[in-house]
Short mmCIF file of C-alpha atoms and ligand atoms in Angstrom, two decimals:
data_model
loop_
_atom_site.label_atom_id
_atom_site.label_comp_id
_atom_site.label_asym_id
_atom_site.label_seq_id
_atom_site.Cartn_x
_atom_site.Cartn_y
_atom_site.Cartn_z
CA MET T 1 81.97 -122.19 210.43
CA ARG T 2 81.40 -123.60 207.21
CA GLU T 3 82.59 -127.06 206.52
CA THR T 4 83.95 -126.82 203.51
CA ARG T 5 86.94 -124.50 202.46
CA ARG T 6 85.04 -122.14 199.72
CA ASN T 7 87.47 -122.55 196.32
CA ILE T 8 88.04 -118.70 194.65
CA ALA T 9 89.15 -118.03 191.51
CA VAL T 10 91.90 -115.24 191.69
CA LEU T 11 91.13 -113.67 188.08
CA GLY T 12 94.13 -110.71 187.76
CA SER T 13 95.97 -112.22 190.86
CA THR T 14 98.69 -110.61 190.00
CA GLY T 15 97.77 -107.11 190.05
CA SER T 16 96.69 -104.70 193.29
CA ILE T 17 93.91 -106.13 193.88
CA GLY T 18 94.76 -109.38 193.29
CA ARG T 19 97.50 -109.90 195.21
CA GLN T 20 95.61 -107.86 197.96
CA THR T 21 93.18 -110.98 197.88
CA LEU T 22 95.34 -113.42 197.84
CA ASP T 23 96.65 -111.68 201.44
CA ILE T 24 93.17 -111.90 202.40
CA ILE T 25 93.39 -116.22 201.39
CA ALA T 26 96.32 -116.29 203.01
CA GLU T 27 95.15 -114.99 206.21
CA TYR T 28 91.96 -117.62 206.22
CA PRO T 29 93.69 -119.99 205.24
CA GLY T 30 90.81 -122.35 206.93
CA LEU T 31 88.06 -120.80 204.84
CA PHE T 32 89.39 -119.97 201.22
CA ASN T 33 91.64 -122.21 198.52
CA ALA T 34 92.84 -120.08 195.81
CA TRP T 35 91.76 -122.82 193.01
CA LEU T 36 92.69 -120.54 189.96
CA LEU T 37 94.86 -117.83 189.46
CA VAL T 38 94.51 -115.79 186.21
CA ALA T 39 97.70 -113.16 185.22
CA ARG T 40 97.53 -111.30 181.79
CA SER T 41 101.39 -110.96 181.62
CA SER T 42 103.26 -111.27 184.90
CA ALA T 43 104.51 -114.82 184.61
CA ASP T 44 107.42 -114.83 187.27
CA LEU T 45 104.96 -113.42 189.66
CA LEU T 46 102.31 -115.91 188.55
CA ILE T 47 104.89 -118.96 188.78
CA GLN T 48 105.87 -117.53 192.49
CA GLN T 49 101.88 -117.50 193.67
CA ALA T 50 101.19 -120.30 192.39
CA ARG T 51 104.45 -122.70 194.38
CA GLN T 52 102.56 -120.06 197.26
CA PHE T 53 99.76 -121.12 196.91
CA ARG T 54 98.91 -124.61 194.85
CA PRO T 55 95.53 -123.87 193.34
CA HIS T 56 93.81 -126.50 190.61
CA MET T 57 95.39 -124.59 187.68
CA VAL T 58 96.91 -121.26 186.50
CA ILE T 59 96.21 -119.25 183.43
CA ILE T 60 98.55 -116.85 181.79
CA ALA T 61 96.27 -114.90 178.80
CA ASP T 62 99.40 -113.68 177.23
CA GLU T 63 100.85 -116.67 175.02
CA ASN T 64 103.71 -115.68 175.38
CA TYR T 65 104.26 -116.88 178.34
CA TYR T 66 102.61 -119.99 178.75
CA GLU T 67 105.73 -122.63 177.91
CA TYR T 68 107.60 -120.51 180.32
CA VAL T 69 104.24 -121.17 183.01
CA ARG T 70 103.74 -124.02 181.68
CA ASP T 71 108.10 -125.38 182.76
CA ALA T 72 108.13 -123.57 185.09
CA LEU T 73 105.62 -124.99 187.46
CA SER T 74 105.97 -128.61 185.45
CA ASP T 75 107.35 -130.69 188.79
CA THR T 76 104.32 -129.90 190.34
CA ASP T 77 100.12 -131.42 189.13
CA ILE T 78 98.99 -127.73 188.74
CA GLU T 79 97.26 -127.25 185.30
CA VAL T 80 98.36 -124.58 183.63
CA ALA T 81 96.40 -123.01 180.29
CA THR T 82 96.78 -120.13 177.83
CA GLY T 83 94.35 -117.70 176.00
CA SER T 84 91.11 -115.69 177.09
CA ALA T 85 88.50 -118.70 175.83
CA ALA T 86 90.68 -121.25 178.41
CA ILE T 87 89.79 -118.39 180.99
CA ALA T 88 86.06 -118.09 180.17
CA GLN T 89 85.59 -122.42 180.19
CA ALA T 90 87.89 -122.72 183.81
CA VAL T 91 85.71 -120.36 185.36
CA THR T 92 82.47 -122.16 184.77
CA ALA T 93 84.27 -124.96 186.03
CA PRO T 94 82.17 -127.08 189.44
CA GLU T 95 83.87 -126.77 192.32
CA ILE T 96 84.60 -123.30 192.15
CA ASP T 97 82.31 -121.02 194.46
CA THR T 98 83.66 -117.53 194.25
CA VAL T 99 85.10 -115.63 191.08
CA VAL T 100 86.98 -112.74 191.77
CA THR T 101 87.00 -110.27 188.97
CA ALA T 102 90.36 -108.81 188.98
CA MET T 103 91.62 -108.13 185.40
CA VAL T 104 92.01 -104.48 184.42
CA GLY T 105 89.55 -102.77 181.70
CA TYR T 106 87.60 -104.13 179.06
CA SER T 107 89.42 -107.00 179.17
CA GLY T 108 87.37 -108.20 182.26
CA LEU T 109 83.82 -109.11 180.74
CA GLU T 110 84.15 -112.08 178.85
CA SER T 111 84.92 -114.13 181.49
CA THR T 112 82.56 -112.30 184.32
CA ILE T 113 79.43 -112.90 181.71
CA ALA T 114 80.57 -116.62 181.91
CA ALA T 115 80.74 -116.72 185.03
CA ILE T 116 77.22 -115.27 185.63
CA LYS T 117 75.76 -117.92 183.32
CA ALA T 118 78.17 -120.58 185.54
CA GLY T 119 75.83 -119.19 188.54
CA LYS T 120 78.99 -118.30 190.43
CA ARG T 121 79.16 -115.88 193.69
CA ILE T 122 80.71 -113.32 191.75
CA ALA T 123 83.65 -110.45 194.35
CA LEU T 124 83.27 -107.89 191.40
CA ALA T 125 86.65 -105.67 191.47
CA ASN T 126 86.74 -105.11 188.02
CA LYS T 127 84.19 -101.92 187.61
CA GLU T 128 84.64 -101.46 183.84
CA THR T 129 82.42 -104.55 183.78
CA LEU T 130 79.51 -102.95 184.81
CA VAL T 131 80.56 -99.47 182.70
CA VAL T 132 81.06 -101.19 179.59
CA ALA T 133 77.83 -103.38 179.45
CA GLY T 134 75.68 -103.06 183.04
CA GLU T 135 72.56 -103.42 181.27
CA LEU T 136 73.97 -106.54 179.72
CA ILE T 137 74.90 -107.92 182.75
CA THR T 138 71.80 -106.26 185.34
CA ALA T 139 69.77 -108.48 182.52
CA LEU T 140 72.41 -111.81 182.70
CA LEU T 141 71.80 -111.66 186.48
CA GLU T 142 68.00 -111.91 186.53
CA ASN T 143 68.56 -115.13 185.44
CA SER T 144 70.80 -116.61 187.34
CA ASP T 145 71.64 -118.04 190.64
CA SER T 146 74.72 -115.39 190.52
CA VAL T 147 75.17 -113.32 193.03
CA LEU T 148 77.68 -109.75 192.60
CA TYR T 149 79.37 -108.37 195.48
CA PRO T 150 81.19 -105.17 195.58
CA VAL T 151 84.85 -105.33 196.38
CA ASP T 152 85.59 -101.62 195.22
CA SER T 153 85.38 -99.70 198.36
CA GLU T 154 82.28 -97.02 197.77
CA HIS T 155 80.39 -100.42 196.79
CA GLY T 156 80.89 -101.81 199.26
CA ALA T 157 79.85 -99.15 201.18
CA PHE T 158 76.69 -98.35 199.69
CA TYR T 159 76.20 -102.29 200.38
CA GLN T 160 76.64 -101.79 203.86
CA CYS T 161 74.74 -98.67 204.35
CA LEU T 162 71.81 -100.59 202.73
CA VAL T 163 71.35 -103.63 204.72
CA GLY T 164 68.20 -103.86 206.42
CA GLU T 165 66.86 -100.91 204.20
CA ARG T 166 64.37 -100.55 201.42
CA MET T 167 65.40 -99.60 198.29
CA GLN T 168 62.31 -96.65 198.30
CA ASP T 169 63.11 -94.85 201.60
CA VAL T 170 66.76 -94.09 199.33
CA GLU T 171 66.64 -90.71 198.45
CA LYS T 172 70.39 -89.99 197.03
CA LEU T 173 73.80 -92.18 197.25
CA TRP T 174 76.49 -89.48 198.17
CA LEU T 175 79.72 -91.48 196.15
CA THR T 176 82.89 -90.29 198.13
CA ALA T 177 86.10 -89.08 196.22
CA SER T 178 89.77 -88.01 197.12
CA GLY T 179 89.88 -85.89 194.41
CA GLY T 180 93.58 -87.48 193.51
CA PRO T 181 96.37 -85.75 193.24
CA PHE T 182 95.42 -83.05 191.39
CA ARG T 183 93.05 -81.64 193.75
CA LYS T 184 94.87 -78.88 194.58
CA LEU T 185 96.41 -77.78 191.38
CA PRO T 186 95.78 -74.78 189.67
CA LYS T 187 94.12 -76.16 186.30
CA GLU T 188 96.06 -74.36 183.78
CA GLN T 189 98.45 -76.47 185.25
CA LEU T 190 97.16 -80.06 184.56
CA VAL T 191 98.08 -80.38 180.90
CA THR T 192 101.92 -80.02 182.05
CA VAL T 193 101.78 -82.98 184.69
CA THR T 194 103.31 -86.14 183.75
CA ALA T 195 102.44 -90.14 184.37
CA ALA T 196 105.07 -89.55 187.14
CA ASP T 197 103.11 -87.04 189.03
CA ALA T 198 99.62 -88.42 188.29
CA LEU T 199 100.98 -91.81 190.06
CA LYS T 200 101.25 -90.70 193.58
CA HIS T 201 97.93 -90.74 194.55
CA PRO T 202 97.69 -89.50 198.20
CA ASN T 203 95.81 -92.22 199.95
CA TRP T 204 95.42 -95.23 197.95
CA SER T 205 97.60 -98.05 196.71
CA MET T 206 96.47 -98.76 192.94
CA GLY T 207 97.11 -100.08 189.99
CA ALA T 208 98.75 -97.69 187.34
CA LYS T 209 96.07 -97.37 184.85
CA ILE T 210 92.75 -96.84 188.34
CA THR T 211 95.63 -94.58 189.01
CA ILE T 212 95.31 -92.46 186.28
CA ASP T 213 91.65 -92.40 185.79
CA SER T 214 91.47 -91.03 190.03
CA ALA T 215 93.58 -88.45 188.90
CA THR T 216 91.43 -87.59 185.59
CA MET T 217 88.35 -88.50 188.19
CA MET T 218 86.98 -90.77 185.42
CA ASN T 219 87.19 -93.66 188.19
CA LYS T 220 84.54 -91.84 190.03
CA GLY T 221 82.67 -91.34 187.17
CA PHE T 222 82.64 -94.91 186.30
CA GLU T 223 82.02 -95.63 189.92
CA MET T 224 78.84 -93.60 189.65
CA ILE T 225 77.66 -96.82 186.76
CA GLU T 226 78.70 -98.67 188.69
CA ALA T 227 76.35 -97.88 191.41
CA ARG T 228 74.01 -97.13 189.35
CA TRP T 229 73.56 -100.79 188.23
CA LEU T 230 74.88 -101.96 191.38
CA PHE T 231 71.86 -101.14 192.93
CA GLY T 232 69.73 -99.86 190.44
CA ILE T 233 69.59 -95.69 191.00
CA GLU T 234 69.09 -93.68 188.18
CA PRO T 235 72.70 -91.16 187.30
CA ARG T 236 70.46 -87.92 188.46
CA GLY T 237 70.74 -90.13 192.46
CA ILE T 238 74.23 -90.17 192.91
CA GLU T 239 76.28 -87.43 193.77
CA ILE T 240 79.86 -87.03 194.35
CA VAL T 241 81.29 -85.51 197.41
CA VAL T 242 85.25 -84.59 197.49
CA HIS T 243 86.46 -86.33 200.52
CA PRO T 244 90.46 -86.08 200.54
CA GLN T 245 91.05 -88.17 203.91
CA SER T 246 89.10 -91.42 201.97
CA ILE T 247 87.86 -92.39 205.93
CA ILE T 248 84.21 -92.21 204.94
CA HIS T 249 83.93 -94.60 202.01
CA SER T 250 80.82 -93.57 200.83
CA MET T 251 77.02 -92.51 202.10
CA VAL T 252 73.29 -93.15 201.82
CA ALA T 253 70.54 -90.29 202.53
CA PHE T 254 66.98 -91.33 203.26
CA LYS T 255 64.05 -89.79 202.58
CA ASP T 256 63.72 -89.53 206.39
CA GLY T 257 66.42 -87.16 206.38
CA SER T 258 68.67 -89.77 207.71
CA VAL T 259 72.58 -90.62 206.27
CA LYS T 260 74.59 -93.58 207.15
CA ALA T 261 78.12 -94.05 206.15
CA GLN T 262 81.11 -96.60 206.39
CA LEU T 263 83.93 -95.60 207.56
CA GLY T 264 87.45 -97.72 207.78
CA LEU T 265 90.78 -97.20 207.00
CA PRO T 266 91.64 -96.92 202.81
CA ASP T 267 92.74 -100.29 203.15
CA MET T 268 91.42 -102.72 199.23
CA ARG T 269 92.00 -105.42 201.96
CA LEU T 270 88.82 -104.34 203.44
CA PRO T 271 86.54 -104.22 200.97
CA ILE T 272 88.11 -107.25 199.74
CA ARG T 273 87.63 -109.21 203.50
CA TYR T 274 84.00 -107.79 203.19
CA ALA T 275 83.51 -109.30 200.08
CA LEU T 276 84.68 -112.92 200.62
CA GLY T 277 83.09 -112.95 204.06
CA LEU T 278 79.47 -112.64 202.23
CA PRO T 279 76.95 -113.41 202.73
CA ASP T 280 77.65 -115.20 206.07
CA GLY T 281 79.20 -113.11 208.06
CA ARG T 282 82.31 -110.42 208.80
CA LEU T 283 85.86 -112.32 209.16
CA ALA T 284 87.77 -111.23 212.68
CA SER T 285 90.86 -109.68 211.66
CA ASP T 286 94.58 -108.53 213.50
CA CYS T 287 94.06 -105.84 211.17
CA ARG T 288 94.85 -102.28 212.28
CA LYS T 289 92.01 -100.79 213.74
CA MET T 290 90.70 -97.13 212.76
CA THR T 291 91.85 -94.70 216.04
CA ILE T 292 90.28 -91.16 216.50
CA GLU T 293 93.53 -89.79 215.15
CA ASP T 294 92.59 -91.47 212.19
CA MET T 295 89.03 -89.58 212.10
CA ALA T 296 89.91 -86.59 213.96
CA SER T 297 89.72 -83.73 210.74
CA LEU T 298 87.26 -85.36 207.99
CA THR T 299 86.37 -82.96 204.78
CA PHE T 300 84.02 -82.80 202.43
CA GLU T 301 83.84 -80.59 199.42
CA ARG T 302 81.87 -80.19 195.80
CA PRO T 303 83.79 -81.63 192.90
CA ASP T 304 85.09 -79.35 190.37
CA PHE T 305 83.68 -80.02 186.98
CA ASP T 306 84.96 -77.45 184.66
CA LYS T 307 89.24 -78.57 185.85
CA PHE T 308 87.88 -82.62 185.61
CA PRO T 309 85.25 -82.33 182.50
CA LEU T 310 84.84 -86.45 182.33
CA LEU T 311 83.23 -86.02 185.19
CA THR T 312 80.30 -84.54 182.87
CA THR T 313 81.03 -87.16 180.06
CA ALA T 314 80.08 -89.77 182.29
CA TYR T 315 77.26 -88.48 183.45
CA SER T 316 76.33 -87.94 180.19
CA ALA T 317 77.75 -90.99 178.84
CA ALA T 318 75.26 -92.50 182.03
CA HIS T 319 71.93 -90.89 180.52
CA THR T 320 72.64 -91.49 176.93
CA GLY T 321 72.58 -95.37 178.13
CA GLY T 322 73.66 -98.16 175.29
CA THR T 323 77.07 -98.20 174.05
CA ALA T 324 77.47 -95.14 174.86
CA PRO T 325 80.00 -95.80 177.91
CA CYS T 326 81.85 -98.30 176.28
CA VAL T 327 82.90 -96.11 173.86
CA MET T 328 83.90 -93.94 176.68
CA ASN T 329 85.60 -96.91 178.72
CA ALA T 330 87.73 -97.94 175.43
CA ALA T 331 88.52 -94.32 174.26
CA ASN T 332 89.94 -93.75 178.35
CA GLU T 333 91.59 -97.19 178.15
CA ILE T 334 93.89 -96.11 175.27
CA ALA T 335 94.31 -93.22 176.14
CA VAL T 336 95.53 -93.58 179.71
CA GLY T 337 97.69 -96.20 177.91
CA ALA T 338 99.42 -93.31 175.99
CA PHE T 339 99.50 -91.14 178.86
CA LEU T 340 101.59 -93.61 180.87
CA LYS T 341 104.04 -93.96 178.02
CA ASP T 342 104.49 -89.94 177.40
CA LYS T 343 103.12 -90.31 174.72
CA ILE T 344 100.60 -87.65 175.01
CA ARG T 345 99.37 -84.93 177.68
CA PHE T 346 97.37 -85.41 180.65
CA THR T 347 94.59 -82.98 179.29
CA ASP T 348 94.70 -84.81 175.52
CA ILE T 349 93.40 -87.46 177.65
CA TYR T 350 89.93 -85.91 177.56
CA ASP T 351 89.86 -84.92 174.22
CA ILE T 352 90.59 -87.94 172.85
CA ILE T 353 88.03 -89.45 175.14
CA GLU T 354 85.31 -86.89 173.75
CA LYS T 355 86.20 -87.14 169.76
CA THR T 356 85.62 -90.66 170.01
CA MET T 357 82.24 -90.35 171.19
CA ALA T 358 80.70 -88.01 169.30
CA SER T 359 82.19 -90.18 166.46
CA ILE T 360 80.43 -93.38 166.96
CA ALA T 361 76.72 -93.19 167.41
CA PRO T 362 75.74 -95.29 170.00
CA ILE T 363 73.26 -98.23 169.86
CA GLU T 364 70.21 -98.74 172.25
CA HIS T 365 70.08 -102.39 174.06
CA PRO T 366 73.57 -103.65 172.83
CA THR T 367 73.93 -106.98 172.59
CA TYR T 368 77.51 -108.79 173.39
CA GLU T 369 78.37 -108.99 170.00
CA ASP T 370 77.90 -105.32 170.12
CA TYR T 371 79.84 -104.70 172.91
CA VAL T 372 82.99 -106.61 171.22
CA ALA T 373 82.35 -104.13 167.55
CA CYS T 374 81.72 -100.99 169.76
CA ASN T 375 84.71 -101.43 172.21
CA ALA T 376 87.16 -102.58 169.00
CA GLU T 377 85.61 -99.40 166.62
CA ALA T 378 85.90 -97.59 169.94
CA ARG T 379 89.77 -98.44 170.52
CA GLN T 380 90.82 -98.19 166.69
CA LEU T 381 89.45 -94.49 166.49
CA ALA T 382 90.78 -93.32 169.81
CA ALA T 383 94.12 -94.88 168.99
CA SER T 384 94.10 -92.69 165.80
CA LEU T 385 93.65 -89.64 167.67
CA ILE T 386 97.10 -89.82 169.05
MG1 MG P 401 86.94 -97.49 194.49
#
């Protein structure tokens, strides 16, 4: 048992992963303390979380809600701030031990870089950070005391399968995918599906953006790129396998023919609990445990690259490298936002991403400023296609 509690910064505390992270912090009050909570615009929930967890500081990123949050917490000694510069500054506070990055999309990049430079332990739930800027993040990590622990369930599985192994013994990573809500739908019908249809994920309860990414399988493409940077494996060494029950969270195949898998119920609190327990060890829990019935019928199939073309797009962006994945991510964020507002069809998401990527030449070995400029350019271009 550690002598002092770990102070945790939860970036994106009002989102799905953020709320489940606070569940885990509440489950182990002797181990963890919520020190900083950051939300984009869900002011009421942030205020409620602040009253429950009594952090040192809260930040509401959207400045329009600053006074509202500040006034609501004026009877407490909780510090209230606003703006993205305040987030990047706050994560470097010496009191903070671990930063949980659970913001949505590109918005997680700046504060993750600040946390790495400050040498923090990072529980990475914002996969877009590595999709957009994996090359830069990897270089920064080499010159920092910071450690990245994956929160994504598949990457948590890889991490667990690789404990005690040598990377040169690895032949392949098997990245499992549920296949999303449209796995059985004929390809021709995808053009008519609505945001409401796409938001019905069969296994996982997640935020809206990632649920649409799961329906297009862009999420799996992102996770392939995330795995590539986390574990230093070339994209061709990562194979996607559809496993509709989401009980096996991913597998590692070794050169001697052996394969290791990590199993568990599809509940994001499992990988969050594992990441927060590192490197000390596993945290005992009264959560529901797996039974024989839960794993009675596990099936596997090949992904349909024809029906889900963004899988090919992701491999191609990973192969091109440089800013290509940044452009892909930016166009995806704009297209998914438009689809959620019923402004475009499901299959238009692919077209917008493809056209945006075809129009912007990738930059090799980008700097942070290159990513910022490229993200802005790609967003503008994608928006003009809607
Ligand atoms: Mg995942």
